[in-house]
Tab-separated table of C-alpha atoms and ligand atoms in Angstrom:
chain	number	residue	atom	x	y	z
A	1	MET	CA	-29.807	-7.030	-178.788
A	2	ALA	CA	-33.334	-5.953	-177.772
A	3	ASP	CA	-35.084	-3.294	-179.850
A	4	PRO	CA	-34.402	0.181	-178.543
A	5	LYS	CA	-37.166	1.582	-176.340
A	6	ILE	CA	-38.984	4.508	-177.925
A	7	ILE	CA	-39.375	7.679	-175.873
A	8	ALA	CA	-42.081	9.970	-177.285
A	9	VAL	CA	-41.057	13.539	-176.486
A	10	ALA	CA	-43.484	16.464	-176.383
A	11	GLY	CA	-41.968	19.888	-177.019
A	12	ALA	CA	-39.110	18.228	-178.902
A	13	THR	CA	-38.281	21.400	-180.834
A	14	GLY	CA	-38.196	23.386	-177.583
A	15	ALA	CA	-35.997	23.647	-174.516
A	16	GLN	CA	-36.962	20.738	-172.263
A	17	GLY	CA	-37.981	18.236	-174.917
A	18	GLY	CA	-35.103	19.274	-177.163
A	19	GLY	CA	-32.609	18.551	-174.385
A	20	LEU	CA	-34.099	15.085	-173.947
A	21	VAL	CA	-34.018	14.290	-177.675
A	22	ARG	CA	-30.392	15.430	-177.896
A	23	ALA	CA	-29.482	13.368	-174.818
A	24	ILE	CA	-31.025	10.230	-176.353
A	25	LEU	CA	-29.318	10.840	-179.706
A	26	ALA	CA	-25.971	11.419	-178.000
A	27	ASP	CA	-26.108	7.941	-176.453
A	28	PRO	CA	-26.717	5.543	-179.352
A	29	ALA	CA	-25.763	2.529	-177.240
A	30	GLY	CA	-28.126	3.556	-174.439
A	31	GLY	CA	-31.020	1.381	-175.598
A	32	PHE	CA	-33.440	4.238	-176.322
A	33	LYS	CA	-34.784	5.879	-179.459
A	34	ALA	CA	-36.144	9.409	-179.689
A	35	ARG	CA	-39.562	10.077	-181.168
A	36	ALA	CA	-39.880	13.853	-181.482
A	37	LEU	CA	-43.361	15.375	-181.403
A	38	THR	CA	-43.963	18.627	-183.266
A	39	ARG	CA	-46.937	20.412	-184.745
A	40	ASP	CA	-45.004	20.976	-187.962
A	41	VAL	CA	-42.814	18.174	-189.252
A	42	ASN	CA	-41.577	20.500	-192.011
A	43	SER	CA	-40.213	23.258	-189.784
A	44	ALA	CA	-36.475	23.850	-189.821
A	45	ASN	CA	-36.200	22.661	-186.203
A	46	ALA	CA	-38.141	19.484	-186.911
A	47	LYS	CA	-36.044	18.730	-189.986
A	48	ALA	CA	-32.862	19.266	-187.988
A	49	LEU	CA	-34.058	16.686	-185.422
A	50	ALA	CA	-34.851	14.209	-188.195
A	51	LYS	CA	-31.436	14.777	-189.734
A	52	ALA	CA	-29.817	14.172	-186.348
A	53	GLY	CA	-31.542	10.776	-186.202
A	54	ALA	CA	-34.835	11.308	-184.367
A	55	GLU	CA	-38.133	9.908	-185.593
A	56	VAL	CA	-40.255	13.031	-186.096
A	57	VAL	CA	-44.040	12.757	-185.824
A	58	ALA	CA	-46.877	15.271	-185.941
A	59	ALA	CA	-48.829	15.912	-182.736
A	60	ASP	CA	-50.569	18.791	-181.043
A	61	ILE	CA	-51.069	18.706	-177.284
A	62	ASP	CA	-54.462	20.369	-177.795
A	63	ASP	CA	-55.545	17.267	-179.741
A	64	VAL	CA	-55.661	14.036	-177.735
A	65	GLU	CA	-56.198	11.868	-180.840
A	66	SER	CA	-52.936	13.133	-182.320
A	67	LEU	CA	-51.204	12.326	-179.019
A	68	ASN	CA	-52.730	8.836	-178.964
A	69	ARG	CA	-51.138	8.192	-182.343
A	70	ALA	CA	-47.831	9.776	-181.392
A	71	PHE	CA	-47.495	7.780	-178.144
A	72	GLU	CA	-48.512	4.455	-179.773
A	73	GLY	CA	-45.825	1.797	-179.342
A	74	ALA	CA	-43.685	4.014	-177.122
A	75	TYR	CA	-42.023	2.683	-173.979
A	76	GLY	CA	-41.870	6.146	-172.464
A	77	ALA	CA	-43.439	9.586	-172.828
A	78	PHE	CA	-42.044	12.949	-171.815
A	79	CYS	CA	-44.998	15.216	-171.096
A	80	VAL	CA	-44.656	18.992	-170.938
A	81	THR	CA	-46.958	21.977	-171.481
A	82	PHE	CA	-46.340	25.431	-172.907
A	83	PHE	CA	-47.899	28.053	-170.662
A	84	TRP	CA	-46.059	30.979	-172.203
A	85	ALA	CA	-47.410	30.156	-175.667
A	86	HIS	CA	-50.962	31.067	-174.581
A	87	PHE	CA	-50.969	32.306	-170.931
A	88	SER	CA	-54.038	30.179	-170.138
A	89	PRO	CA	-53.840	28.010	-166.997
A	90	GLU	CA	-57.034	26.181	-167.977
A	91	ARG	CA	-55.565	25.281	-171.357
A	92	GLU	CA	-52.335	24.190	-169.709
A	93	THR	CA	-54.161	21.806	-167.372
A	94	ALA	CA	-56.218	20.478	-170.296
A	95	ASN	CA	-52.984	19.904	-172.273
A	96	ALA	CA	-51.523	17.934	-169.361
A	97	VAL	CA	-54.700	15.861	-169.074
A	98	ASN	CA	-54.507	15.110	-172.818
A	99	GLN	CA	-50.974	13.804	-172.414
A	100	ALA	CA	-51.913	11.719	-169.360
A	101	LYS	CA	-54.834	10.205	-171.290
A	102	ALA	CA	-52.648	9.452	-174.306
A	103	ALA	CA	-49.989	7.872	-172.064
A	104	LYS	CA	-52.711	5.671	-170.588
A	105	HIS	CA	-54.138	4.866	-174.029
A	106	ALA	CA	-50.706	3.805	-175.308
A	107	ALA	CA	-49.990	1.938	-172.048
A	108	VAL	CA	-46.524	3.476	-171.819
A	109	LYS	CA	-44.272	1.871	-169.242
A	110	HIS	CA	-42.932	5.175	-167.947
A	111	ALA	CA	-44.118	8.779	-168.284
A	112	ILE	CA	-42.233	11.791	-167.021
A	113	TRP	CA	-44.532	14.739	-166.344
A	114	SER	CA	-42.680	18.060	-166.187
A	115	THR	CA	-44.585	19.756	-163.419
A	116	LEU	CA	-44.330	22.443	-160.749
A	117	GLU	CA	-45.875	23.012	-157.332
A	118	ASP	CA	-49.479	24.191	-157.049
A	119	SER	CA	-48.788	27.316	-154.976
A	120	ARG	CA	-52.341	27.342	-153.622
A	121	LYS	CA	-51.424	24.488	-151.283
A	122	TRP	CA	-49.283	27.029	-149.390
A	123	VAL	CA	-50.986	30.290	-150.380
A	124	PRO	CA	-54.744	29.722	-150.521
A	125	LEU	CA	-56.787	32.149	-152.597
A	126	SER	CA	-57.895	33.813	-149.344
A	127	ASP	CA	-54.267	34.760	-148.535
A	128	ASN	CA	-53.847	38.386	-149.559
A	129	ARG	CA	-50.054	38.489	-149.486
A	130	MET	CA	-50.247	38.245	-153.280
A	131	PRO	CA	-53.145	38.993	-155.643
A	132	THR	CA	-55.364	36.212	-156.947
A	133	LEU	CA	-54.963	36.045	-160.725
A	134	GLY	CA	-57.502	34.880	-163.292
A	135	GLY	CA	-60.064	34.385	-160.504
A	136	ASN	CA	-58.677	31.033	-159.405
A	137	TYR	CA	-54.878	31.122	-159.209
A	138	LYS	CA	-52.015	32.572	-157.240
A	139	VAL	CA	-49.228	31.602	-159.655
A	140	PRO	CA	-51.107	30.489	-162.773
A	141	HIS	CA	-48.198	28.760	-164.560
A	142	LEU	CA	-47.324	26.772	-161.434
A	143	ASP	CA	-50.835	26.037	-160.229
A	144	SER	CA	-52.107	24.730	-163.559
A	145	LYS	CA	-49.283	22.198	-163.728
A	146	GLY	CA	-49.578	21.010	-160.122
A	147	GLU	CA	-53.349	20.779	-160.541
A	148	ALA	CA	-52.876	18.151	-163.258
A	149	ASP	CA	-50.587	15.823	-161.242
A	150	HIS	CA	-53.386	13.713	-159.831
A	151	VAL	CA	-54.709	12.920	-163.312
A	152	PHE	CA	-51.612	10.861	-164.119
A	153	THR	CA	-52.011	9.013	-160.812
A	154	ASP	CA	-55.793	8.611	-161.137
A	155	LEU	CA	-55.408	7.094	-164.603
A	156	GLY	CA	-52.774	4.684	-163.313
A	157	VAL	CA	-50.046	6.006	-165.616
A	158	PRO	CA	-46.615	4.940	-164.273
A	159	THR	CA	-45.294	8.450	-163.815
A	160	THR	CA	-42.289	10.307	-162.464
A	161	PHE	CA	-43.262	13.836	-161.445
A	162	LEU	CA	-40.328	16.053	-162.395
A	163	LEU	CA	-40.102	19.402	-160.599
A	164	THR	CA	-37.995	21.695	-162.769
A	165	SER	CA	-36.206	24.934	-161.882
A	166	PHE	CA	-35.879	28.471	-163.227
A	167	TYR	CA	-33.970	28.298	-166.524
A	168	TRP	CA	-30.809	30.412	-166.531
A	169	ASP	CA	-31.644	30.663	-170.247
A	170	ASN	CA	-34.336	33.170	-169.175
A	171	PHE	CA	-31.443	35.620	-168.967
A	172	ILE	CA	-31.085	35.189	-172.756
A	173	HIS	CA	-34.621	34.668	-174.030
A	174	PHE	CA	-36.976	36.066	-171.425
A	175	GLY	CA	-35.467	39.528	-170.953
A	176	MET	CA	-34.538	38.729	-167.342
A	177	GLY	CA	-30.793	39.363	-167.579
A	178	PRO	CA	-28.905	42.312	-166.109
A	179	LYS	CA	-29.929	45.667	-167.590
A	180	ARG	CA	-28.148	49.028	-167.606
A	181	GLY	CA	-29.536	51.645	-165.262
A	182	PRO	CA	-29.410	55.429	-165.795
A	183	ASP	CA	-25.863	55.307	-164.356
A	184	GLY	CA	-24.829	52.972	-167.194
A	185	LYS	CA	-24.145	50.137	-164.761
A	186	LEU	CA	-25.661	46.684	-164.996
A	187	ALA	CA	-28.161	45.463	-162.418
A	188	LEU	CA	-29.992	42.165	-162.041
A	189	THR	CA	-33.561	42.878	-160.920
A	190	MET	CA	-35.496	40.195	-159.036
A	191	PRO	CA	-37.951	40.288	-156.130
A	192	MET	CA	-36.173	37.597	-154.107
A	193	ASP	CA	-34.594	39.623	-151.280
A	194	ASP	CA	-31.652	37.557	-150.065
A	195	LYS	CA	-33.338	34.216	-150.706
A	196	LEU	CA	-32.046	31.372	-152.879
A	197	LEU	CA	-33.365	30.854	-156.396
A	198	SER	CA	-33.138	27.284	-157.720
A	199	GLY	CA	-31.798	27.533	-161.270
A	200	ILE	CA	-30.715	25.186	-164.035
A	201	ALA	CA	-29.445	25.227	-167.603
A	202	ALA	CA	-32.557	24.373	-169.642
A	203	GLU	CA	-30.572	21.763	-171.588
A	204	ASP	CA	-29.912	19.897	-168.332
A	205	ILE	CA	-33.627	19.296	-167.724
A	206	GLY	CA	-33.850	16.983	-170.719
A	207	ARG	CA	-30.545	15.342	-169.772
A	208	CYS	CA	-31.896	14.646	-166.286
A	209	ALA	CA	-35.114	13.258	-167.783
A	210	TYR	CA	-33.012	10.903	-169.900
A	211	GLY	CA	-31.092	9.782	-166.815
A	212	ILE	CA	-34.398	9.100	-165.060
A	213	PHE	CA	-35.663	6.991	-167.987
A	214	LYS	CA	-32.364	5.098	-167.979
A	215	ARG	CA	-32.806	4.155	-164.337
A	216	GLY	CA	-35.868	2.079	-165.296
A	217	GLY	CA	-38.718	1.991	-162.803
A	218	GLU	CA	-36.772	3.431	-159.876
A	219	PHE	CA	-38.538	6.800	-159.846
A	220	ILE	CA	-41.992	5.733	-161.023
A	221	GLY	CA	-44.656	7.020	-158.637
A	222	LYS	CA	-42.156	9.489	-157.169
A	223	THR	CA	-41.756	13.252	-157.305
A	224	VAL	CA	-38.175	14.313	-157.975
A	225	GLY	CA	-36.863	17.868	-158.143
A	226	ILE	CA	-33.802	19.060	-160.028
A	227	ALA	CA	-31.608	22.153	-159.932
A	228	GLY	CA	-28.156	23.071	-161.194
A	229	GLU	CA	-27.528	25.371	-158.228
A	230	HIS	CA	-29.433	27.328	-155.593
A	231	LEU	CA	-28.142	30.918	-155.626
A	232	THR	CA	-29.141	34.291	-154.206
A	233	GLY	CA	-29.576	37.324	-156.465
A	234	GLY	CA	-26.348	38.684	-154.981
A	235	GLN	CA	-24.464	35.492	-155.828
A	236	MET	CA	-25.818	35.520	-159.380
A	237	ALA	CA	-24.914	39.194	-159.832
A	238	ALA	CA	-21.372	38.405	-158.638
A	239	ALA	CA	-21.146	35.507	-161.108
A	240	PHE	CA	-22.366	37.797	-163.912
A	241	ALA	CA	-19.769	40.413	-162.934
A	242	LYS	CA	-16.978	37.841	-163.053
A	243	ALA	CA	-18.125	36.392	-166.381
A	244	LEU	CA	-18.819	39.736	-168.065
A	245	GLY	CA	-15.804	41.530	-166.616
A	246	GLN	CA	-17.854	44.494	-165.459
A	247	GLU	CA	-19.789	45.627	-162.411
A	248	VAL	CA	-23.185	43.960	-161.938
A	249	SER	CA	-25.281	44.692	-158.868
A	250	TYR	CA	-28.355	42.952	-157.518
A	251	ASN	CA	-31.473	45.118	-157.458
A	252	ALA	CA	-33.855	43.417	-155.021
A	253	VAL	CA	-37.247	45.001	-155.674
A	254	ALA	CA	-40.469	44.238	-153.844
A	255	PRO	CA	-42.806	41.707	-155.531
A	256	GLU	CA	-45.473	44.415	-155.961
A	257	VAL	CA	-42.951	46.521	-157.874
A	258	TYR	CA	-42.094	43.560	-160.107
A	259	ARG	CA	-45.801	42.842	-160.711
A	260	SER	CA	-46.254	46.447	-161.856
A	261	PHE	CA	-43.587	46.212	-164.596
A	262	GLY	CA	-46.391	45.652	-167.104
A	263	PHE	CA	-44.828	43.132	-169.493
A	264	PRO	CA	-47.031	40.126	-170.356
A	265	GLY	CA	-46.890	37.716	-167.432
A	266	ALA	CA	-45.371	40.264	-164.985
A	267	GLN	CA	-48.035	39.580	-162.354
A	268	ASP	CA	-47.688	35.812	-162.677
A	269	LEU	CA	-43.878	36.047	-162.420
A	270	GLY	CA	-44.052	38.551	-159.547
A	271	ASN	CA	-46.212	36.084	-157.639
A	272	MET	CA	-43.894	33.227	-158.638
A	273	PHE	CA	-40.803	34.960	-157.253
A	274	GLN	CA	-42.691	35.927	-154.101
A	275	PHE	CA	-43.783	32.315	-153.633
A	276	LYS	CA	-40.194	31.105	-154.086
A	277	ARG	CA	-38.999	33.813	-151.694
A	278	ASP	CA	-41.589	33.208	-148.981
A	279	PHE	CA	-41.453	29.409	-149.222
A	280	GLN	CA	-37.758	28.951	-149.899
A	281	GLN	CA	-37.543	25.910	-147.653
A	282	VAL	CA	-40.291	24.157	-149.591
A	283	TRP	CA	-39.069	25.168	-153.050
A	284	VAL	CA	-35.347	24.619	-152.544
A	285	GLY	CA	-36.043	21.598	-150.348
A	286	ASN	CA	-37.988	19.997	-153.213
A	287	ARG	CA	-35.032	20.344	-155.626
A	288	SER	CA	-31.766	18.518	-155.239
A	289	VAL	CA	-28.542	19.369	-157.075
A	290	GLU	CA	-27.122	16.041	-155.918
A	291	PHE	CA	-30.042	14.090	-157.353
A	292	ALA	CA	-29.828	16.027	-160.633
A	293	ARG	CA	-26.103	15.262	-160.889
A	294	SER	CA	-26.693	11.577	-160.077
A	295	VAL	CA	-28.939	11.189	-163.139
A	296	ASN	CA	-26.994	13.709	-165.265
A	297	PRO	CA	-23.288	13.785	-164.425
A	298	ALA	CA	-22.779	16.614	-166.979
A	299	LEU	CA	-24.985	18.957	-164.885
A	300	GLN	CA	-23.775	22.548	-165.320
A	301	THR	CA	-23.080	25.051	-162.574
A	302	PHE	CA	-24.112	28.681	-163.092
A	303	ASP	CA	-20.474	29.662	-163.699
A	304	ALA	CA	-20.113	26.945	-166.335
A	305	TRP	CA	-23.382	27.951	-167.992
A	306	LEU	CA	-22.296	31.618	-167.996
A	307	ALA	CA	-18.919	30.778	-169.512
A	308	GLU	CA	-20.734	29.122	-172.434
A	309	ASN	CA	-23.556	31.623	-172.821
A	310	LYS	CA	-22.447	35.051	-171.611
A	311	ASP	CA	-22.166	36.440	-175.126
A	312	ARG	CA	-25.799	35.512	-175.872
A	313	ILE	CA	-27.228	37.609	-173.023
A	314	PRO	CA	-28.665	40.910	-174.275
A	315	LEU	CA	-27.429	43.642	-171.941
A	316	ASP	CA	-28.706	46.870	-173.521
B	401	LIG	N1	-38.623	29.375	-168.352
B	401	LIG	C1	-38.433	28.782	-167.179
B	401	LIG	O1	-37.627	29.202	-166.349
B	401	LIG	C2	-39.200	27.561	-166.845
B	401	LIG	C3	-38.843	26.840	-165.705
B	401	LIG	C4	-39.571	25.699	-165.376
B	401	LIG	C5	-40.628	25.312	-166.163
B	401	LIG	N2	-40.951	26.041	-167.268
B	401	LIG	C6	-42.101	25.616	-168.076
B	401	LIG	O2	-41.634	25.035	-169.270
B	401	LIG	C7	-42.739	24.979	-170.165
B	401	LIG	C8	-42.267	25.179	-171.573
B	401	LIG	O3	-41.302	24.224	-171.921
B	401	LIG	P1	-40.110	24.604	-172.875
B	401	LIG	O4	-39.404	25.792	-172.285
B	401	LIG	O5	-39.367	23.382	-173.142
B	401	LIG	O6	-40.897	25.101	-174.147
B	401	LIG	P2	-40.341	25.893	-175.422
B	401	LIG	O7	-38.858	25.888	-175.475
B	401	LIG	O8	-41.074	27.187	-175.450
B	401	LIG	O9	-40.776	24.967	-176.605
B	401	LIG	C9	-42.049	24.747	-176.878
B	401	LIG	C10	-42.111	23.783	-178.048
B	401	LIG	O10	-43.339	23.154	-177.878
B	401	LIG	C11	-44.009	23.048	-179.065
B	401	LIG	N3	-45.427	23.387	-178.893
B	401	LIG	C12	-45.964	24.582	-178.591
B	401	LIG	N4	-47.310	24.472	-178.560
B	401	LIG	C13	-47.588	23.165	-178.847
B	401	LIG	C14	-48.757	22.414	-178.981
B	401	LIG	N5	-49.985	22.972	-178.847
B	401	LIG	N6	-48.670	21.092	-179.273
B	401	LIG	C15	-47.459	20.512	-179.446
B	401	LIG	N7	-46.310	21.184	-179.349
B	401	LIG	C16	-46.372	22.490	-179.061
B	401	LIG	C17	-43.331	23.938	-180.059
B	401	LIG	O11	-42.898	23.083	-181.061
B	401	LIG	P3	-43.552	22.996	-182.514
B	401	LIG	O12	-43.755	24.405	-182.990
B	401	LIG	O13	-42.480	22.264	-183.250
B	401	LIG	O14	-44.813	22.224	-182.380
B	401	LIG	C18	-42.123	24.523	-179.321
B	401	LIG	O15	-40.910	24.298	-179.986
B	401	LIG	C19	-43.717	26.069	-169.716
B	401	LIG	O16	-44.936	25.520	-169.352
B	401	LIG	C20	-43.007	26.725	-168.531
B	401	LIG	O17	-43.893	27.140	-167.520
B	401	LIG	C21	-40.245	27.124	-167.644
């Protein structure tokens, strides 16, 4: 039997990369081996990955030399950046460029770059429907990813561009779940009007990435988009109500109201939701539930995700 192909996974202790490492480990006969990248090989998360059977190596996406070493000998590389760790679009683009350069240096046969649309292609900086942020961006955490796409292509890295979707896990970790109003009733607040939001269980992103690697070269040079379901705020509120066994309404606020909420990243996220609302055909059209299920038959629906996770969602 041929040696298993090594997939070097950035963000292996996090959501996207973690899902990919777990998917590889869950399929020992699949012909792949997980190499988990982490800044701290001694952290509890890193040790848990090693115990589960992953090769764990030190790398920092700010440091291209460390990535060169970590990608060495790998068949594939899963490349992802961490905007919310630093809120800097320039650093995010630089981190993507580092991974593209390391993928080139290691001559990987297949890279998956976890990217998002550069909103400025549809909303130029001169368009005042939403404020320009940081002098050069409309939706910084989207734009800085999309801006880096061409680097993978320019360097000749055999790349699949993976457009991800809003994690339903944001309802657990990002404070975006339904909250009680003064009347004591739960409401889900999002500036999406009646438009569809493409969502996914974060764990399914890594599973889809694994399915894409398993299909060999089929999606190299292509952009593929994944979602678990496309749902309106009203549909999500109804699903919450059913899962939680209590009333949950949908509170559709205006994007400018959302931007004014004041939490870190509120302006970026307000612009993001507005972009998804105003360009629903582009955003939803770029993401296919059918494609996601074809590479990851275990793809979860929102109801299935809620059934598993409803008790982890902070409501008060
Ligand atoms: N939330 C959403 O709905 C959503 C949707 C689509 C896309 N995204 C994008 O997903 C990206 C984040 O991915 P994620 O959610 O998988 O991340 P995550 O769960 O926050 O995990 C990040 C992991 O990356 C590692 N890390 C952080 N800084 C690093 C660095 N400088 N070098 C190497 N590793 C580093 C950390 O591991 P160690 O401490 O072990 O190094 C951490 O465990 C963001 O850019 C975000 O915009 C999010």
